[in-house]
Tab-separated table of C-alpha atoms in Angstrom:
chain	number	residue	atom	x	y	z
A	296	MET	CA	-0.028	0.013	-0.291
A	297	ALA	CA	2.534	2.612	-0.927
A	298	LEU	CA	2.055	6.008	-1.047
A	299	PRO	CA	4.608	8.501	-3.222
A	300	THR	CA	8.111	8.950	-1.798
A	301	ARG	CA	7.445	12.598	0.455
A	302	SER	CA	10.470	13.808	2.334
A	303	VAL	CA	9.182	14.700	5.873
A	304	PRO	CA	10.840	18.445	7.176
A	305	ALA	CA	11.369	18.702	10.764
A	306	GLU	CA	7.599	20.370	11.215
A	307	ARG	CA	6.760	17.404	10.319
A	308	ALA	CA	8.714	15.143	12.723
A	309	ALA	CA	5.328	15.333	15.216
A	310	HIS	CA	3.346	12.928	13.027
A	311	LEU	CA	4.804	10.352	12.270
A	312	GLU	CA	3.781	7.244	13.399
A	313	LEU	CA	4.697	7.824	16.458
A	314	ALA	CA	2.740	10.619	16.886
A	315	ALA	CA	0.041	8.496	17.530
A	316	VAL	CA	-0.533	7.235	21.613
A	317	ALA	CA	1.932	4.046	20.963
A	318	PRO	CA	3.263	1.851	24.519
A	319	PRO	CA	5.666	3.096	26.346
A	320	ALA	CA	7.933	0.249	24.872
A	321	ASP	CA	8.066	1.940	21.305
A	322	ASP	CA	8.929	5.282	23.210
A	323	SER	CA	12.472	4.869	21.942
A	324	VAL	CA	11.699	4.581	18.495
A	325	ALA	CA	9.559	7.318	18.376
A	326	ALA	CA	11.849	9.759	20.083
A	327	VAL	CA	14.794	8.058	17.331
A	328	ALA	CA	12.329	7.690	14.863
A	329	ASN	CA	11.860	11.644	15.415
A	330	ARG	CA	15.200	13.124	15.150
A	331	VAL	CA	15.741	11.010	11.936
A	332	CYS	CA	13.058	12.985	10.135
A	333	GLU	CA	14.896	16.201	11.027
A	334	ARG	CA	18.085	15.562	9.379
A	335	ILE	CA	16.643	14.074	6.237
A	336	ASP	CA	17.654	16.712	3.534
A	337	THR	CA	14.796	17.508	2.218
A	338	ASP	CA	16.661	19.437	-0.376
A	339	ARG	CA	18.436	16.213	-1.666
A	340	GLY	CA	15.335	14.487	-1.720
A	341	LEU	CA	15.573	10.264	-1.243
A	342	PRO	CA	16.202	7.324	-3.199
A	343	THR	CA	13.110	5.777	-5.081
A	344	ASP	CA	13.830	2.139	-4.571
A	345	GLU	CA	13.322	1.085	-1.183
A	346	PRO	CA	16.144	-1.179	-0.690
A	347	THR	CA	18.434	2.086	-1.236
A	348	LEU	CA	16.025	3.956	0.971
A	349	ARG	CA	16.597	1.209	3.670
A	350	ALA	CA	20.234	1.550	3.482
A	351	VAL	CA	19.987	5.262	4.004
A	352	LEU	CA	17.719	5.472	6.896
A	353	GLU	CA	20.245	3.138	8.807
A	354	GLU	CA	23.007	5.336	7.838
A	355	LEU	CA	20.779	7.903	10.053
A	356	THR	CA	19.578	6.342	12.265
A	357	ARG	CA	23.604	5.273	13.445
A	358	ASP	CA	24.077	8.473	13.153
A	359	VAL	CA	21.851	9.554	15.339
A	360	ALA	CA	21.713	7.120	18.100
A	361	PRO	CA	25.123	5.011	17.651
A	362	LEU	CA	24.447	2.801	20.291
A	363	ALA	CA	21.359	1.539	18.879
A	364	GLY	CA	21.011	-2.132	18.308
A	365	PRO	CA	19.872	-4.078	14.982
A	366	THR	CA	16.295	-4.592	15.965
A	367	LEU	CA	15.916	-0.822	17.600
A	368	THR	CA	17.443	0.085	13.954
A	369	ALA	CA	15.037	-1.888	11.896
A	370	ARG	CA	12.267	-0.820	14.102
A	371	VAL	CA	12.962	2.563	13.619
A	372	VAL	CA	13.837	2.372	9.940
A	373	ASP	CA	10.103	0.559	9.527
A	374	ALA	CA	8.425	4.082	11.222
A	375	VAL	CA	10.115	6.311	9.642
A	376	VAL	CA	9.411	4.590	5.651
A	377	ALA	CA	5.528	4.179	6.748
A	378	GLU	CA	5.196	7.602	7.062
A	379	LEU	CA	7.415	8.296	4.157
A	380	ARG	CA	5.399	6.244	1.377
A	381	GLY	CA	3.382	4.129	3.957
A	382	LEU	CA	0.355	5.130	5.997
A	383	GLY	CA	1.892	6.177	9.055
A	384	PRO	CA	0.257	5.092	11.918
A	385	LEU	CA	-1.641	3.350	10.140
A	386	GLN	CA	0.465	0.973	7.919
A	387	THR	CA	1.171	-2.441	10.581
A	388	LEU	CA	-2.600	-2.988	10.251
A	389	ALA	CA	-2.538	-2.437	6.211
A	390	ASP	CA	0.735	-4.745	6.703
A	391	ASP	CA	-2.051	-7.123	8.131
A	392	PRO	CA	-3.790	-9.732	5.790
A	393	THR	CA	-6.334	-10.571	7.586
A	394	VAL	CA	-7.833	-6.414	8.273
A	395	THR	CA	-10.378	-6.138	5.645
A	396	GLU	CA	-11.314	-2.523	6.663
A	397	ILE	CA	-9.471	0.054	9.262
A	398	MET	CA	-11.949	3.034	10.756
A	399	VAL	CA	-9.955	5.849	12.521
A	400	ASN	CA	-13.286	7.885	14.083
A	401	GLY	CA	-13.308	11.692	15.262
A	402	GLY	CA	-10.945	11.782	18.515
A	403	GLY	CA	-8.319	9.297	16.703
A	404	SER	CA	-9.855	5.667	18.565
A	405	VAL	CA	-8.825	3.594	15.443
A	406	TRP	CA	-11.059	0.431	14.513
A	407	VAL	CA	-10.168	-2.783	12.317
A	408	GLU	CA	-12.671	-5.601	10.688
A	409	ARG	CA	-11.306	-8.913	11.409
A	410	ARG	CA	-13.078	-11.381	9.551
A	411	GLY	CA	-16.164	-9.351	9.640
A	412	ARG	CA	-15.496	-8.261	13.260
A	413	LEU	CA	-14.806	-4.735	14.404
A	414	GLU	CA	-11.706	-4.742	17.365
A	415	ARG	CA	-10.638	-1.579	18.495
A	416	ALA	CA	-7.035	-1.312	17.783
A	417	PRO	CA	-3.776	-0.407	20.275
A	418	LEU	CA	-3.579	3.486	19.088
A	419	LEU	CA	-4.797	7.044	19.182
A	420	LEU	CA	-4.115	9.124	16.671
A	421	ASP	CA	-4.259	13.357	17.347
A	422	GLU	CA	-6.280	15.401	14.684
A	423	ALA	CA	-3.077	17.160	13.415
A	424	THR	CA	-1.780	13.515	12.134
A	425	VAL	CA	-5.161	12.282	10.896
A	426	LEU	CA	-5.768	15.365	9.113
A	427	HIS	CA	-1.853	14.664	7.418
A	428	LEU	CA	-2.731	11.538	6.506
A	429	ILE	CA	-5.714	12.254	4.762
A	430	GLU	CA	-3.686	14.645	3.082
A	431	ARG	CA	-0.904	13.107	1.598
A	432	ILE	CA	-3.682	10.033	0.670
A	433	VAL	CA	-5.606	12.760	-2.003
A	434	GLY	CA	-3.698	15.459	-2.311
A	435	PRO	CA	-1.814	13.785	-5.702
A	436	LEU	CA	-4.891	12.526	-7.057
A	437	GLY	CA	-5.818	16.368	-7.042
A	438	LEU	CA	-8.410	16.151	-5.231
A	439	ARG	CA	-9.159	18.064	-1.621
A	440	VAL	CA	-10.329	17.740	1.818
A	441	ASP	CA	-10.827	21.329	4.006
A	442	ARG	CA	-14.241	23.278	5.591
A	443	SER	CA	-15.586	24.236	2.382
A	444	SER	CA	-15.636	20.132	0.610
A	445	PRO	CA	-15.687	18.093	4.285
A	446	VAL	CA	-16.000	15.124	2.587
A	447	VAL	CA	-13.554	12.865	0.252
A	448	ASP	CA	-13.364	9.886	-2.216
A	449	ALA	CA	-10.188	8.228	-2.885
A	450	ARG	CA	-8.083	5.153	-3.627
A	451	LEU	CA	-4.789	3.656	-2.707
A	452	PRO	CA	-1.658	2.425	-5.114
A	453	ASP	CA	-3.805	-0.931	-4.537
A	454	GLY	CA	-6.622	-0.047	-5.312
A	455	SER	CA	-8.024	0.027	-1.147
A	456	ARG	CA	-10.863	2.174	-0.771
A	457	VAL	CA	-10.616	5.765	1.256
A	458	HIS	CA	-13.566	7.525	2.125
A	459	ALA	CA	-12.763	10.409	4.346
A	460	VAL	CA	-15.226	13.817	6.659
A	461	VAL	CA	-13.737	16.512	7.948
A	462	ARG	CA	-15.094	19.218	10.186
A	463	PRO	CA	-17.399	20.779	10.672
A	464	LEU	CA	-19.028	17.764	8.845
A	465	ALA	CA	-17.066	15.545	11.331
A	466	VAL	CA	-18.312	16.856	14.386
A	467	ASP	CA	-15.644	15.408	16.531
A	468	GLY	CA	-12.703	15.073	14.033
A	469	PRO	CA	-11.438	13.860	11.500
A	470	CYS	CA	-12.941	10.607	10.503
A	471	LEU	CA	-11.458	7.859	7.802
A	472	THR	CA	-12.122	4.328	6.576
A	473	ILE	CA	-9.631	2.556	4.404
A	474	ARG	CA	-11.655	-0.699	2.751
A	475	ARG	CA	-8.962	-3.060	2.021
A	476	PHE	CA	-9.376	-5.919	-0.608
A	477	ALA	CA	-7.985	-9.246	0.285
A	478	LEU	CA	-5.399	-10.581	-0.228
A	479	VAL	CA	-6.733	-14.316	-1.240
A	480	ALA	CA	-9.637	-15.095	-3.873
A	481	HIS	CA	-12.690	-16.685	-2.494
A	482	GLY	CA	-14.762	-19.107	-4.290
A	483	LEU	CA	-18.315	-19.771	-4.667
A	484	ALA	CA	-17.654	-22.674	-2.191
A	485	ASP	CA	-17.438	-20.169	0.568
A	486	PHE	CA	-20.655	-18.611	0.511
A	487	CYS	CA	-22.518	-21.620	-0.108
A	488	GLY	CA	-22.974	-25.188	-0.307
A	489	PRO	CA	-22.311	-27.295	-3.257
A	490	GLU	CA	-25.501	-27.732	-4.381
A	491	VAL	CA	-25.902	-24.408	-4.668
A	492	VAL	CA	-22.180	-23.498	-6.192
A	493	GLY	CA	-23.849	-26.067	-8.741
A	494	LEU	CA	-26.396	-24.183	-9.760
A	495	LEU	CA	-24.815	-20.442	-9.645
A	496	ARG	CA	-22.395	-21.994	-12.173
A	497	ARG	CA	-24.568	-22.874	-14.353
A	498	ALA	CA	-26.899	-19.750	-14.206
A	499	VAL	CA	-23.722	-18.072	-15.297
A	500	VAL	CA	-22.494	-20.428	-18.381
A	501	ASP	CA	-25.833	-20.159	-19.298
A	502	ARG	CA	-25.065	-16.205	-19.700
A	503	ARG	CA	-28.026	-15.851	-17.278
A	504	ASN	CA	-27.859	-11.662	-16.581
A	505	ILE	CA	-27.390	-12.152	-12.529
A	506	VAL	CA	-27.577	-9.229	-9.767
A	507	VAL	CA	-26.160	-9.828	-6.434
A	508	SER	CA	-27.726	-7.967	-3.343
A	509	GLY	CA	-27.086	-7.107	0.280
A	510	GLY	CA	-26.056	-4.934	3.056
A	511	THR	CA	-22.592	-3.159	3.640
A	512	GLY	CA	-19.885	-5.710	3.862
A	513	SER	CA	-21.958	-8.617	3.710
A	514	GLY	CA	-19.235	-9.612	0.704
A	515	LYS	CA	-21.360	-8.243	-2.703
A	516	THR	CA	-17.947	-8.273	-4.657
A	517	THR	CA	-16.010	-10.653	-3.200
A	518	LEU	CA	-19.598	-12.707	-4.865
A	519	LEU	CA	-18.901	-11.304	-7.794
A	520	ASN	CA	-15.503	-12.100	-8.748
A	521	ALA	CA	-16.337	-15.804	-7.327
A	522	LEU	CA	-19.207	-15.863	-10.030
A	523	ALA	CA	-16.964	-14.312	-12.642
A	524	SER	CA	-14.809	-17.576	-12.005
A	525	ALA	CA	-17.153	-18.914	-13.793
A	526	ILE	CA	-17.117	-16.697	-16.571
A	527	PRO	CA	-15.632	-19.136	-19.739
A	528	GLY	CA	-12.123	-17.712	-20.993
A	529	ASP	CA	-12.833	-16.565	-24.380
A	530	GLU	CA	-15.249	-14.454	-23.823
A	531	ARG	CA	-14.759	-10.379	-23.931
A	532	VAL	CA	-15.417	-8.644	-20.335
A	533	VAL	CA	-16.086	-4.857	-19.102
A	534	SER	CA	-15.415	-3.908	-15.672
A	535	ILE	CA	-17.035	-0.887	-14.638
A	536	GLU	CA	-16.688	0.140	-11.101
A	537	ASP	CA	-17.410	3.714	-9.288
A	538	ALA	CA	-13.696	2.566	-6.889
A	539	ALA	CA	-11.726	-0.431	-8.752
A	540	GLU	CA	-12.449	-3.341	-6.279
A	541	LEU	CA	-12.875	-6.046	-9.057
A	542	ARG	CA	-10.239	-8.922	-9.353
A	543	LEU	CA	-11.864	-10.773	-11.913
A	544	PRO	CA	-9.586	-14.394	-12.649
A	545	LEU	CA	-10.263	-13.332	-16.343
A	546	GLU	CA	-7.911	-13.250	-19.234
A	547	HIS	CA	-9.765	-10.975	-21.309
A	548	VAL	CA	-10.556	-7.921	-18.852
A	549	VAL	CA	-10.819	-4.409	-19.416
A	550	ARG	CA	-11.387	-2.407	-16.319
A	551	LEU	CA	-12.974	0.903	-16.463
A	552	GLU	CA	-13.348	3.747	-13.151
A	553	ALA	CA	-15.158	6.355	-12.666
A	554	ARG	CA	-13.836	9.476	-11.637
A	555	PRO	CA	-15.433	12.172	-9.165
A	556	PRO	CA	-14.602	15.888	-10.405
A	557	ASN	CA	-11.511	17.349	-9.274
A	558	ALA	CA	-10.686	20.290	-6.295
A	559	GLU	CA	-11.854	22.895	-9.279
A	560	GLY	CA	-15.117	20.772	-10.501
A	561	ALA	CA	-14.050	19.420	-13.286
A	562	GLY	CA	-13.293	15.910	-15.287
A	563	GLU	CA	-15.857	13.989	-13.762
A	564	SER	CA	-16.137	10.297	-15.455
A	565	ARG	CA	-19.990	9.278	-14.468
A	566	ILE	CA	-20.825	5.359	-14.211
A	567	ARG	CA	-23.384	6.418	-16.767
A	568	ASP	CA	-20.843	7.025	-19.015
A	569	LEU	CA	-18.561	4.645	-18.553
A	570	VAL	CA	-21.454	1.952	-19.262
A	571	ARG	CA	-22.394	3.860	-22.567
A	572	SER	CA	-18.752	4.105	-23.458
A	573	ALA	CA	-18.281	-0.054	-22.801
A	574	LEU	CA	-21.518	-0.709	-25.124
A	575	ARG	CA	-18.815	0.337	-27.712
A	576	MET	CA	-15.765	-1.639	-26.320
A	577	ARG	CA	-17.105	-5.205	-28.183
A	578	PRO	CA	-17.934	-6.706	-24.695
A	579	ASP	CA	-19.320	-10.385	-24.443
A	580	ARG	CA	-20.600	-9.696	-21.032
A	581	ILE	CA	-20.691	-6.580	-19.037
A	582	VAL	CA	-19.815	-6.152	-15.154
A	583	VAL	CA	-21.303	-3.279	-13.177
A	584	GLY	CA	-19.383	-3.168	-10.006
A	585	GLU	CA	-22.497	-1.562	-8.394
A	586	VAL	CA	-25.487	0.794	-10.040
A	587	ARG	CA	-26.628	3.277	-7.401
A	588	GLY	CA	-28.512	5.710	-9.650
A	589	GLY	CA	-29.471	6.795	-13.104
A	590	GLU	CA	-26.755	4.218	-14.972
A	591	ALA	CA	-29.601	0.963	-13.543
A	592	LEU	CA	-30.695	2.118	-16.967
A	593	ASP	CA	-28.269	1.312	-19.314
A	594	MET	CA	-27.670	-1.160	-17.088
A	595	LEU	CA	-30.826	-3.111	-18.132
A	596	GLN	CA	-30.927	-1.845	-21.035
A	597	ALA	CA	-27.168	-3.770	-21.935
A	598	MET	CA	-28.806	-6.914	-20.643
A	599	ASN	CA	-31.124	-6.260	-23.532
A	600	THR	CA	-29.480	-5.528	-25.938
A	601	GLY	CA	-27.126	-8.849	-26.747
A	602	HIS	CA	-24.778	-8.857	-23.747
A	603	GLU	CA	-26.697	-11.368	-21.744
A	604	GLY	CA	-24.590	-12.974	-18.526
A	605	SER	CA	-23.899	-9.952	-17.102
A	606	LEU	CA	-23.562	-9.169	-13.503
A	607	SER	CA	-24.018	-6.449	-11.518
A	608	THR	CA	-24.631	-5.816	-7.469
A	609	CYS	CA	-26.691	-3.454	-5.555
A	610	HIS	CA	-27.467	-2.672	-1.729
A	611	ALA	CA	-30.684	-4.536	-0.684
A	612	ASN	CA	-32.507	-5.994	2.218
A	613	SER	CA	-33.889	-8.846	0.107
A	614	PRO	CA	-34.546	-9.781	-3.596
A	615	ARG	CA	-37.178	-8.046	-3.515
A	616	ASP	CA	-36.300	-5.083	-2.189
A	617	ALA	CA	-33.260	-5.217	-4.991
A	618	LEU	CA	-35.971	-4.990	-7.686
A	619	ARG	CA	-37.956	-2.286	-6.344
A	620	ARG	CA	-34.552	-0.359	-5.845
A	621	LEU	CA	-33.536	-1.253	-9.707
A	622	GLU	CA	-36.866	0.054	-10.448
A	623	THR	CA	-36.550	3.260	-8.101
A	624	MET	CA	-32.511	3.971	-9.744
A	625	VAL	CA	-34.413	3.695	-13.615
A	626	LEU	CA	-36.923	6.198	-11.943
A	627	MET	CA	-33.920	8.823	-11.507
A	628	SER	CA	-32.540	8.508	-14.775
A	629	ASP	CA	-32.863	11.341	-17.611
A	630	VAL	CA	-35.204	9.571	-19.406
A	631	ALA	CA	-38.987	9.704	-18.318
A	632	LEU	CA	-40.451	6.482	-18.111
A	633	PRO	CA	-43.323	4.815	-16.944
A	634	LEU	CA	-43.576	2.803	-13.947
A	635	ALA	CA	-45.044	-0.180	-16.460
A	636	ALA	CA	-42.268	-0.012	-18.933
A	637	VAL	CA	-39.297	0.028	-15.958
A	638	ARG	CA	-41.143	-3.191	-15.538
A	639	GLU	CA	-40.569	-4.609	-18.645
A	640	GLN	CA	-37.809	-3.781	-18.767
A	641	LEU	CA	-36.480	-5.296	-15.325
A	642	VAL	CA	-38.364	-8.218	-16.150
A	643	ALA	CA	-36.990	-8.739	-19.655
A	644	ALA	CA	-33.267	-8.051	-18.677
A	645	VAL	CA	-32.573	-9.519	-14.819
A	646	ASP	CA	-32.800	-14.074	-14.481
A	647	LEU	CA	-31.167	-13.789	-10.900
A	648	VAL	CA	-31.091	-12.008	-7.562
A	649	VAL	CA	-28.500	-13.421	-5.604
A	650	GLN	CA	-28.875	-11.919	-1.668
A	651	VAL	CA	-26.045	-12.227	0.679
A	652	ALA	CA	-25.319	-11.662	4.380
A	653	ARG	CA	-23.152	-11.760	6.981
A	654	ARG	CA	-24.204	-13.750	9.869
A	655	GLY	CA	-23.342	-12.907	13.603
A	656	ASP	CA	-19.925	-15.019	13.321
A	657	GLY	CA	-18.746	-12.810	10.803
A	658	ALA	CA	-19.219	-15.235	8.086
A	659	ARG	CA	-20.897	-14.426	4.687
A	660	ARG	CA	-23.229	-16.780	3.174
A	661	VAL	CA	-25.783	-16.769	0.391
A	662	VAL	CA	-29.266	-16.301	1.963
A	663	ALA	CA	-31.190	-16.485	-1.013
A	664	VAL	CA	-31.509	-16.822	-4.878
A	665	HIS	CA	-34.550	-15.885	-6.588
A	666	GLU	CA	-35.285	-16.289	-10.370
A	667	ILE	CA	-37.684	-12.930	-12.178
A	668	GLY	CA	-40.856	-15.201	-13.535
A	669	PRO	CA	-41.615	-13.968	-17.061
A	670	ASP	CA	-45.086	-13.591	-16.670
A	671	LEU	CA	-45.279	-9.257	-15.465
A	672	ASP	CA	-48.116	-9.405	-12.368
A	673	ALA	CA	-49.187	-5.300	-13.277
A	674	HIS	CA	-48.414	-4.906	-9.071
A	675	GLU	CA	-45.820	-6.368	-8.297
A	676	LEU	CA	-42.765	-8.229	-10.190
A	677	PRO	CA	-43.196	-12.117	-10.139
A	678	MET	CA	-40.684	-13.912	-8.378
A	679	THR	CA	-39.394	-17.134	-7.580
A	680	GLU	CA	-37.480	-18.716	-4.492
A	681	VAL	CA	-34.522	-20.852	-5.802
A	682	VAL	CA	-32.564	-20.700	-2.879
A	683	ALA	CA	-34.229	-20.510	0.777
A	684	ASP	CA	-32.016	-19.636	3.723
A	685	GLU	CA	-28.625	-21.160	3.307
A	686	GLN	CA	-31.074	-24.603	2.282
A	687	GLY	CA	-29.804	-24.920	-0.602
A	688	PRO	CA	-32.127	-25.552	-3.671
A	689	VAL	CA	-35.767	-25.749	-3.117
A	690	GLY	CA	-36.759	-24.957	-6.553
A	691	SER	CA	-35.341	-25.044	-10.067
A	692	LEU	CA	-34.818	-22.545	-12.834
A	693	VAL	CA	-37.618	-22.069	-15.573
A	694	ARG	CA	-36.336	-19.420	-17.595
A	695	PRO	CA	-34.985	-21.096	-20.711
A	696	SER	CA	-31.046	-20.516	-21.143
A	697	ARG	CA	-29.847	-17.360	-22.612
A	698	ARG	CA	-26.788	-19.341	-23.942
A	699	GLY	CA	-28.706	-20.426	-27.226
A	700	ALA	CA	-27.398	-17.232	-28.902
A	701	ALA	CA	-24.107	-16.278	-28.848
A	702	PRO	CA	-22.563	-13.888	-27.971
A	703	THR	CA	-21.619	-11.280	-30.118
A	704	GLY	CA	-20.206	-8.368	-28.554
A	705	THR	CA	-21.682	-4.926	-29.235
A	706	ARG	CA	-22.090	-3.592	-32.421
A	707	SER	CA	-23.748	-0.627	-30.866
C-alpha cells in the first residue's frame, strides 16, 4: 500500500507513526525516528527504490543513535518508511492480511475489521496526524479536503478504497475509513453449499443476467468475483466500477473506473458514461460493480441488447427489495419512463437475484436466490424462490438459458 515518496521536514516530525499514543516500550523508537526525520535532507530528496532508501535511513539512524542495536534500528527504519511511503501510524494494520477495514473515528480511536468482526486497535491518533494522512492520500490525486469540501473519496495505489470526512461535518474530528481487499481470492464454495454452487455456476455459464444484492460489508463484491470465475475464458468482459475493487480471474478483461470531479469541479466521469462507453468496446459481458443511480437504466438496456450474462450488485435487504431499488434507480435517470415500461425492462433483463448476508460470526453466506418470472403482474414483479436461507435449492430454474445466442459483442 505504498504512497508516493515524500520528504519529511522537521516540523512534520511530530506527525510520524509514533505521533500516535503508543505503548511506553515504543517511546525510544519514536524519539529516534523523530530525530532521523530531522536529519533528512529535504533539498536532495530520497531514493525511489526501497532497498536504497532503507540503507540511507539505517545510516542516518546510526548517526543519531550510535548505540542503537539492530532491532531498534530496524524498527526505526520501518517507522520512517511508513511515514514516507505508507500510511504512517496505520501501516502496520494495512500490512496485516487479516484486516479488511480500518476505521479512524473522530477523537482518534482506531478500529479494524477482522473476519467480519470489529476490534479496537491499540492506537490513538491526534487530529493533526489524521488530517496529514488524509492530505497525503488525496493530494497526489488532485483532490482536496477542507472546510469548504469536507467529504472526499479516493483510492490507494493498491486499490483500497478511502473515504474521509473532516470538520465541520465530522463533529468530533476527522474520520477516515479504508476498505481493503482480500489478498486471497474466495470461491463460490466459501458462500454456499455444493448444490447452490452448481446452480450458480450453471447460471453464469448459461449467460443468465445476475444481480447480487446485500447490505454494506455483506460480501457483494467478493461474491461477484467468485461468480465471474465461472465465465468462459474466451469471452471479453468489460468491468465498470465507482472504485476499482473487482479482481476478475479472467484473461480478457477491460477495467473502467469512474472519476469524481477534481478540486475545480471538472473532469467527472460517471458510471453511466462508462456503461455507454463499454457498449462500444465489443464486450461479450458487462460487469457493473454497483448500480446506485440512473446508470441502472443503461445496465438494463445492455442486458437486453445482446450482452447476456452480465453481472452487477446493488444494496438491498432482500431480492424483492433489490428489484424495487432497481425500479427506483431507473426512474432517477434523465429518461422519463412510465413505471410499467421500467418493469417490463426489469423482467426482460434480470434472470436471478442472489442475496448475500453477513452472519453473526462474521461469515458471508448466500441466503437466497430468486428467479424473475417471465409473466409480468400489474402490481408486483414476479419472483420464484430457488434457494432459501442456506437450505439449498428448493426449486429449479424455469426461464430458458440465454446461451442459445452466441455472444456477439456490441454492435451499437
